[in-house]
Structures are given as C-alpha cells and as structure tokens.
Short mmCIF file of C-alpha atoms in Angstrom, two decimals:
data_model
loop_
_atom_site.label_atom_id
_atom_site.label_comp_id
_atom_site.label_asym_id
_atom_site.label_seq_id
_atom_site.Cartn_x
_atom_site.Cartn_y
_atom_site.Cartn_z
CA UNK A 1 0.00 0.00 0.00
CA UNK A 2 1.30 3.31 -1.22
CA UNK A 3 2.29 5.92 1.77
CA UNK A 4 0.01 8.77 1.76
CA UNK A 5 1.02 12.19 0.38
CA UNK A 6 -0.72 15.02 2.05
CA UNK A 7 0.41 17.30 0.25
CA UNK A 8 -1.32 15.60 -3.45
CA UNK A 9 -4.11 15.37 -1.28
CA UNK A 10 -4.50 19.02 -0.76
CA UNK A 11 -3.41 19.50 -4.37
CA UNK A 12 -6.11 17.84 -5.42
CA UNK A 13 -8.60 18.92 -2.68
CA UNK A 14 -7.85 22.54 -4.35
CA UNK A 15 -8.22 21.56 -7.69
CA UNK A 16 -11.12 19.86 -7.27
CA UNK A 17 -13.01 23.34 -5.71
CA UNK A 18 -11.83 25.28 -8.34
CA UNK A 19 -13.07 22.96 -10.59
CA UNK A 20 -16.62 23.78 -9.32
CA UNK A 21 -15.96 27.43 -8.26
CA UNK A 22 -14.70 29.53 -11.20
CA UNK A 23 -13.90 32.54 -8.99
CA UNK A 24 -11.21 30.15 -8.09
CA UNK A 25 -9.82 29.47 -11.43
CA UNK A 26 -6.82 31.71 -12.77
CA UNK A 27 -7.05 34.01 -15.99
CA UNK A 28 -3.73 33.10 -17.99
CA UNK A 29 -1.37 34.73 -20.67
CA UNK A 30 1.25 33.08 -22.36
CA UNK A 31 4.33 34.92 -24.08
CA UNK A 32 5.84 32.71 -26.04
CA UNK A 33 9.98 33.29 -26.67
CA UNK A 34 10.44 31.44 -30.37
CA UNK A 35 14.70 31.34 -29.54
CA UNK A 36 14.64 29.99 -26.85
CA UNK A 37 11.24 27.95 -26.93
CA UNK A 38 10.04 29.08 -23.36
CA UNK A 39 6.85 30.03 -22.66
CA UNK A 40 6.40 33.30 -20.05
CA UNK A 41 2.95 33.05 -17.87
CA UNK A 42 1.51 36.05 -16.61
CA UNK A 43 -1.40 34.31 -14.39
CA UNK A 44 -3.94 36.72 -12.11
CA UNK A 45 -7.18 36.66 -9.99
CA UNK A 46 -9.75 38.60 -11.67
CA UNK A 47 -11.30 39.44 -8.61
CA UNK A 48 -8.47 41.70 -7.49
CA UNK A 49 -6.17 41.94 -10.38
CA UNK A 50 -3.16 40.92 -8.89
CA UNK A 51 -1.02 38.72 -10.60
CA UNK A 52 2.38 36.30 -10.63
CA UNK A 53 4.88 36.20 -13.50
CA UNK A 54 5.78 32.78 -14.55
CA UNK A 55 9.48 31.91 -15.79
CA UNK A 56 10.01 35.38 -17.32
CA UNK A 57 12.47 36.12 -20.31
CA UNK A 58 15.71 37.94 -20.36
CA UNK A 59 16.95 37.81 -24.37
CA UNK A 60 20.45 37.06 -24.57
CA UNK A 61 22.72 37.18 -28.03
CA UNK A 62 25.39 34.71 -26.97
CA UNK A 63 27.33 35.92 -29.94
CA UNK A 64 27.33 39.30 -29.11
CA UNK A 65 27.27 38.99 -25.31
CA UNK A 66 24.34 41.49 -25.36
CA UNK A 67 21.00 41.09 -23.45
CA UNK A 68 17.94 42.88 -23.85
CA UNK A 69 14.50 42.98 -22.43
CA UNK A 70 11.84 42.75 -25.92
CA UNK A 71 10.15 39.50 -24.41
CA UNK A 72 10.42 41.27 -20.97
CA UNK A 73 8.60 44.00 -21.83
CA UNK A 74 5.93 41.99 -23.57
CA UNK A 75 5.18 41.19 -20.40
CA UNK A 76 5.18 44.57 -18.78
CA UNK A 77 2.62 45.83 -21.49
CA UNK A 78 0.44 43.33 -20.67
CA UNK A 79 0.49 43.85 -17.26
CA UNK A 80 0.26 47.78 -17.54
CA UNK A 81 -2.97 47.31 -20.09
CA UNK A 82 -5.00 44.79 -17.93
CA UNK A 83 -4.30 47.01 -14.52
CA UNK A 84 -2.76 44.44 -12.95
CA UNK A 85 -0.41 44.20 -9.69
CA UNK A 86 2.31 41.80 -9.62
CA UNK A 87 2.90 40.35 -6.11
CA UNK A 88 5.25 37.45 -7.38
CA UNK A 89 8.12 36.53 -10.00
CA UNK A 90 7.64 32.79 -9.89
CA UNK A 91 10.63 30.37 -11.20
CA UNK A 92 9.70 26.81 -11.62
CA UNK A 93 13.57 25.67 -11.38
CA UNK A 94 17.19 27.80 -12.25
CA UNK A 95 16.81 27.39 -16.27
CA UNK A 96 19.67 25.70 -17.84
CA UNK A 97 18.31 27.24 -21.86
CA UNK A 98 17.39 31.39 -20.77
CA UNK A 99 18.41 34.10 -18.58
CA UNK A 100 15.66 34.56 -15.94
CA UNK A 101 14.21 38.56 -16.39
CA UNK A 102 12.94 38.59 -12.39
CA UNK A 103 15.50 41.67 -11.22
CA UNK A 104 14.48 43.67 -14.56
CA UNK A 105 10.60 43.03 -13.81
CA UNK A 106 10.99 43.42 -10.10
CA UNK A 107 12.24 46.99 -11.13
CA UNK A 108 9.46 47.70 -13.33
CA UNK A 109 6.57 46.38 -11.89
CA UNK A 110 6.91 44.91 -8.61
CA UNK A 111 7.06 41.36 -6.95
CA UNK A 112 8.67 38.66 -4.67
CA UNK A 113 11.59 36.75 -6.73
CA UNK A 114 10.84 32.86 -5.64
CA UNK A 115 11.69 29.57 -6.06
CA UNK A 116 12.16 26.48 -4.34
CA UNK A 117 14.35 25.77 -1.29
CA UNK A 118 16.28 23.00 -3.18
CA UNK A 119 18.33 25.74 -5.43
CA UNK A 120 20.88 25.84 -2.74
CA UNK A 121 22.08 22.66 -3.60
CA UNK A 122 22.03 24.43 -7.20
CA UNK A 123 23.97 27.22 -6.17
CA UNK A 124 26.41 24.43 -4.45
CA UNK A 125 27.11 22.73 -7.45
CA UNK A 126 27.68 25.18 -10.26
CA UNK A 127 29.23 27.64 -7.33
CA UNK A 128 32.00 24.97 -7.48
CA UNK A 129 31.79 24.39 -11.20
CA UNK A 130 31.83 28.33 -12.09
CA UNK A 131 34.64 28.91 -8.97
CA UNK A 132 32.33 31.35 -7.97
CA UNK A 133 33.92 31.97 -4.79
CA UNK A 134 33.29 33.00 -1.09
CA UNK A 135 31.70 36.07 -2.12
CA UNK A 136 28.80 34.21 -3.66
CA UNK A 137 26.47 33.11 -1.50
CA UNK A 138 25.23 29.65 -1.73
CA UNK A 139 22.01 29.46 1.01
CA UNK A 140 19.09 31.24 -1.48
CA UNK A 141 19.66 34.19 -0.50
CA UNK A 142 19.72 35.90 -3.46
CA UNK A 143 15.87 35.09 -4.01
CA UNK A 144 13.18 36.41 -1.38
CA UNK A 145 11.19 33.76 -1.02
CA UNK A 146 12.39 29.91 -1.34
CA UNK A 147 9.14 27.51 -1.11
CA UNK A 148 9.72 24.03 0.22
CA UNK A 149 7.02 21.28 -0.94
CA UNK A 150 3.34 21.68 0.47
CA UNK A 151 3.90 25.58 0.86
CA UNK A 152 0.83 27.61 0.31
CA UNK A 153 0.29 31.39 -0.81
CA UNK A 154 -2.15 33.40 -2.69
CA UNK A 155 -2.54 35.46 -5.97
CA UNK A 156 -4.56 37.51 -4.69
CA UNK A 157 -8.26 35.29 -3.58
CA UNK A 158 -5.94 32.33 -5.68
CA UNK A 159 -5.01 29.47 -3.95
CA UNK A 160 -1.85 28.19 -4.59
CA UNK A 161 0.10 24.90 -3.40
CA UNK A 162 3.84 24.47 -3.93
CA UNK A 163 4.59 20.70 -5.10
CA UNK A 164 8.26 19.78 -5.36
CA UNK A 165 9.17 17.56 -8.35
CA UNK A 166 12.86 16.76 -8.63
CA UNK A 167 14.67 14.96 -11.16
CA UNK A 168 14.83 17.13 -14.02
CA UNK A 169 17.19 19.51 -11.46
CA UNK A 170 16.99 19.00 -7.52
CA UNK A 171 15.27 22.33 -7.53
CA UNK A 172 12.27 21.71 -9.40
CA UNK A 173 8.87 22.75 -8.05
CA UNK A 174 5.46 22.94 -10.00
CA UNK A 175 3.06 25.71 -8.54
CA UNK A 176 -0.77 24.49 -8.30
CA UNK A 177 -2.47 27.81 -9.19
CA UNK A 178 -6.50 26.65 -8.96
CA UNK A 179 -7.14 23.86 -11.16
CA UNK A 180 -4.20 24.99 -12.76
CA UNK A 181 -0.30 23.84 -12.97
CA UNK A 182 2.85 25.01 -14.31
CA UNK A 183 4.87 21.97 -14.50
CA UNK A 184 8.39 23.84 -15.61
CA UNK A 185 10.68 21.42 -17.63
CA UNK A 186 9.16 18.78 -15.53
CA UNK A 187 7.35 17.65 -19.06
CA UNK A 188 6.57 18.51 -22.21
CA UNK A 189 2.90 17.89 -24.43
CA UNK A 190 2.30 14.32 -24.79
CA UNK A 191 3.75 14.17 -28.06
CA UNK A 192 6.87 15.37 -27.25
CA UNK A 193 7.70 13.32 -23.53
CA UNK A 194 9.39 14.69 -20.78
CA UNK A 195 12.69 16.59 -19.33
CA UNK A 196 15.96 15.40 -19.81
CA UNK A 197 17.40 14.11 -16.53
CA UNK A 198 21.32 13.97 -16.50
CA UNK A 199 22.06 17.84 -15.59
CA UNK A 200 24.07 18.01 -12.49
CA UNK A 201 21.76 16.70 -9.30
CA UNK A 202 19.00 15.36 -12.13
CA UNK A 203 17.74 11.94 -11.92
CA UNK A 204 15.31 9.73 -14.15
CA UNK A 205 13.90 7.76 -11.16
CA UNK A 206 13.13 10.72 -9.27
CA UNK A 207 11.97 12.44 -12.34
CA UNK A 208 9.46 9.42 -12.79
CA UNK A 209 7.84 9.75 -9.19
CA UNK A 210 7.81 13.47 -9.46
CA UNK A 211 5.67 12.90 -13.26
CA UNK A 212 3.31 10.10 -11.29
CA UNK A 213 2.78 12.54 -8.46
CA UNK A 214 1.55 15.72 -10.89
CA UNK A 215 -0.29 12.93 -12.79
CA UNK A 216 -2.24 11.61 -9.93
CA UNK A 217 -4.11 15.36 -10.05
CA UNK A 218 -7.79 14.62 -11.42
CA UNK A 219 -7.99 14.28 -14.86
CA UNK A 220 -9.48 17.48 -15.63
CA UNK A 221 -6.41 19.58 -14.05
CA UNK A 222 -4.46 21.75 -16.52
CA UNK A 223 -0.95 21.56 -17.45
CA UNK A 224 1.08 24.31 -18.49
CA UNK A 225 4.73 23.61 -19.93
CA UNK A 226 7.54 25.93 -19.58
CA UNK A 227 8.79 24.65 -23.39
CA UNK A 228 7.31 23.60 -26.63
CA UNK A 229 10.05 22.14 -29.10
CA UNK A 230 7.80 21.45 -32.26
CA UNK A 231 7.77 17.77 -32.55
CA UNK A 232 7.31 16.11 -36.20
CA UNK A 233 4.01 15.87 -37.60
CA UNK A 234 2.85 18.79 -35.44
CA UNK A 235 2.53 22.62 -37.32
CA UNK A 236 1.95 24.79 -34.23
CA UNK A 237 3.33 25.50 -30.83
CA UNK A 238 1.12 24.79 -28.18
CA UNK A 239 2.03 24.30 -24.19
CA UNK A 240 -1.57 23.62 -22.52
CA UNK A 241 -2.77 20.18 -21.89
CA UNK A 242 -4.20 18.01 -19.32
CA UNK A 243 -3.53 15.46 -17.11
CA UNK A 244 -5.85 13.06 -18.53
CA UNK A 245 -4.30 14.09 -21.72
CA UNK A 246 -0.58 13.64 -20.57
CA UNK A 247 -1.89 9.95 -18.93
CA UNK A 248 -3.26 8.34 -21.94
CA UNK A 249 -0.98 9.65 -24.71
CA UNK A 250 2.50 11.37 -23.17
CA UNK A 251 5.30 9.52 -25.13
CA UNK A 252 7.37 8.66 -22.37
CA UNK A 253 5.33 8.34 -19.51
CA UNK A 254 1.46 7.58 -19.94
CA UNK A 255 -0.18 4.96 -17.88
CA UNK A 256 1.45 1.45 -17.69
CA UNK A 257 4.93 2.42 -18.55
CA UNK A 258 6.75 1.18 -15.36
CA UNK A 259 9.79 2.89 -13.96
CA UNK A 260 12.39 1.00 -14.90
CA UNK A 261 11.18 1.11 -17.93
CA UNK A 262 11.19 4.74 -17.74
CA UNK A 263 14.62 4.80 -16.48
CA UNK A 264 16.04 2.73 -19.02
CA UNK A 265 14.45 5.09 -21.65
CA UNK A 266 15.58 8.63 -20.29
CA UNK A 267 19.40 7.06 -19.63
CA UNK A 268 19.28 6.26 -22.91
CA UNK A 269 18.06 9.15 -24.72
CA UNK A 270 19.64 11.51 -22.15
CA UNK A 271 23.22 10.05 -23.37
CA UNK A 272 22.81 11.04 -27.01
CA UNK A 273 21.62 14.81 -26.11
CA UNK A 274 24.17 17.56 -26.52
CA UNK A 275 24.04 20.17 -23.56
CA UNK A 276 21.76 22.89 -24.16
CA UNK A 277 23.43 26.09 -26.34
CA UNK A 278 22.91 28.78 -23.27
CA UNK A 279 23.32 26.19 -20.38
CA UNK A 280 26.60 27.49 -19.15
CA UNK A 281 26.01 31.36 -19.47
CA UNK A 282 22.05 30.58 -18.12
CA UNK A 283 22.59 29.20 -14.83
CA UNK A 284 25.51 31.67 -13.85
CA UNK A 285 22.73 33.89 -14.05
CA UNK A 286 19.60 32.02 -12.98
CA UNK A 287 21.63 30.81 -9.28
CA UNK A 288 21.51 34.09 -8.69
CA UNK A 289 17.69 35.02 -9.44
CA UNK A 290 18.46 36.48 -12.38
CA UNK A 291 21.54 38.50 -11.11
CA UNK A 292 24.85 39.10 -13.59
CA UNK A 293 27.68 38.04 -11.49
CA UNK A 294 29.27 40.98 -10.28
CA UNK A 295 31.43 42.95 -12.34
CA UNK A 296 35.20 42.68 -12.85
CA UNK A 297 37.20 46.02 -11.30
CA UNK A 298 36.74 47.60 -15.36
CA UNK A 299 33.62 47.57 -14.38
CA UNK A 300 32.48 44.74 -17.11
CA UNK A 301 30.93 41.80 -16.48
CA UNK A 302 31.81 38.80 -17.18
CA UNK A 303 30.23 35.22 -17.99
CA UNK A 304 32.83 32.34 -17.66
CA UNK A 305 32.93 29.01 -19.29
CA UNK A 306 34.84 26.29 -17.86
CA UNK A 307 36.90 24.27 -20.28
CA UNK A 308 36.92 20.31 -20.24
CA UNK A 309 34.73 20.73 -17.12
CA UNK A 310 31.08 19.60 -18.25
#
C-alpha cells in the first residue's frame, strides 16, 4: 500500500473546488519566446487583479554577449494594459536554456523573486563548477522567497500549493495555481515526452515519481509547460494540456509504462543529447535570481565558461 502524500491530497482537494468554483480558477497569458522555446505566464485573480509572473524572459545574443529585455517587456505591457499588480516573480527551477528577467521586472513592476528551497544545492554545485567563490552566496539568498514542498500562498483570492518535483534539477517545483499547474521542464505535451534528466543533481527515477505525483491530479487539471520544441508531424506551438491528456498519450510516460522502464528510456536518450546552447552562461545567471555576477574592477561583467569541465 502506497504511503500517503498530504500534500497531493490538498493539491487535489484545491483543484477539485476550483473545478466547481470559477472565482477560483486563474485568468492566464502566455508569451511565447520562439529562440529559446520558453513560454512566459503572466497568471492573475480577476477578482483583485493581482497577478504572478511565470518563468520570465531575459533575451540574450550569446554571440554578441548582449542582453535585452523585448520579451520582458511583452510582459510589462500586458500587465500595464489589464491594470494588474504583480505580487510574485515565480521560477519553476534555475533554467539551464534562458536568462531569468525577475530583477528587470521586479524593477518595473513589482514582486517577490521565488523559487524552491532546493536551489541551494544548485547554487552548491555550479558555485564549485563556475569557482564562484566565497563572495557568492550559496544558502538562497539571493531570491526572497524559497518555497519548500506543500507551501501555500495566494494570488490575490488564488489558492496556490507548492509541489516539489525533482529529477529534471533537484530544484524543481510545479506551482498548483486553482485547477491549474505550471509543470516547468518537468514535461513537455504528450507528443513530445518529458525533461531530460542527467544535468548536475537530475535523476530519471526521481523524475518518474515526481511525473506520477503531478499525474495523480484529477484528470481534468491543466498543465502548463515551460517549453514547446515542435515535434514532427505537429505545425503549431502549443504548451496547454491536461492530465488526462498527458496519462493516456505522453510519449514517455502515460499509464502502464513502469519505472524501470522509464529509467532505461531517459538514460538512454539523455546520453545522445548535446548540452543545451545557453546552459553554461544561463545558470551563472539564474543561481543568482536572475543577477549578472558581479562585475570585474573595469567595471564589465563577465560570464565564464569552464573548459573540459562539463
């Protein structure tokens, strides 16, 4: 008999009401960002207009060196034209494929940076890898709010229920927003499978029991990827689905696919994967909530990239 998890029953107890209560359902925009296939949520109440930023955007020309803030400030406008007041800049997990935008949007419109409690081990690891030294700090606190599985908060009359699902990183979390979830690289649509799970601190088992955990939600919940990659023999980019949808057709993980079967799979297919284009610049970056390492006495900053080290 399976131990119970009190925190997928109040997952699901919170779904389920919003399911039946629509004031309790979220009103959602997604900004999609075609180079680096992320998709930005800007999710509110419409009772009170306030709002949360999903896995925001910073654009980054890796052959230039040069950011800039176009997908950013997609987001502002949208938030400026619907009225709305940002009380949180939500990460999912420290993205290995796109400068998090948090500081910029914080700046411009407001919000707690968060994430979960895991991305000190993060911040451990690529500390080391990047020699980031004593001077950066490796306990969260760059971030102002770290959420630890079965934490609960509010957009504004929104409930919302933290659910920690490692594998893909150690970091990952999926936020429960109504009857609604943003799963981060946890998974992709059913066509295309789920996250890769050999990035420093990943692992395919845990990444299975974190996908049977967000798939135990009733049927009707939505899913929200953070990434849509195009698969073959689909024309257009979508990121919405469900969990019945992800159960009975997701590629690499729909009902009666066991876990070592699983396992076996994502080893596999993980070992013939390059490492994403931006993963080194990204998580210098995204450790430290969207921070640029401190500059160099020229005053330039600098993004390093370890040789023969990855």
């Amino acid at each position: 008999m399976s131990a119970i998890d009190p925190v997928l029953q109040s997952a699901t107890a919170q779904v389920l009401k919003a399911v039946d209560d629509s004031a309790l359902r979220p009103e959602i925009a997604s900004f999609f960002d075609p180079a680096t296939f992320t998709v930005t949520y800007v999710v509110h109440d419409p009772a009170t207009l306030e709002a949360a930023v999903i896995d925001s955007v910073l654009d980054f020309d890796p052959n230039s060196g040069r950011t800039a803030t176009l997908s950013a400030d997609r987001v502002i406008d949208h938030v400026t034209s619907h009225n709305l007041k940002v009380t949180w800049l939500l990460e999912t997990h420290a993205h290995a494929d796109h400068f998090s935008a948090a500081p910029y949007l914080q700046e411009k419109i407001g919000g707690k940076i968060a994430i979960g409690a895991d991305i000190t081990t993060v911040q451990s690891v690529f500390g080391k890898l990047f020699n980031a030294g004593t001077e950066f700090a490796r306990d969260g606190s760059q971030f102002d709010v770290l959420f630890r599985d079965g934490d609960t908060f509010t957009i504004g009359n929104l409930p919302v229920t933290v659910m920690h699902v490692p594998g893909h990183t150690p970091a990952c979390i999926a936020y429960v927003v109504g009857e609604a979830v943003f799963v981060g690289d946890t998974m992709f649509m059913p066509d295309y499978g789920t996250a890769r799970a050999d990035f420093p601190g990943g692992d395919a088992r845990t990444l299975f029991r974190s996908l049977r955990r967000i798939l135990a939600l009733p049927p009707a919940t939505r899913l929200f990827m953070c990434h849509d990659y195009l698969p073959k023999g689909r024309n257009d980019y979508v990121w919405e689905t469900t969990v019945a949808a992800e159960r009975a057709g997701n590629v690499h993980a729909h009902d009666g696919i066991t876990e070592d079967e699983f396992v076996a799979m994502r080893e596999a297919r993980d070992a013939t994967l390059d490492m994403p284009r931006l993963i080194l610049p990204s998580v210098q970056v995204n450790m430290r909530a969207g921070h640029m390492p401190p500059p160099d006495d020229n005053g330039v900053t600098y993004l390093k990239i370890p040789v023969n080290a990855v």
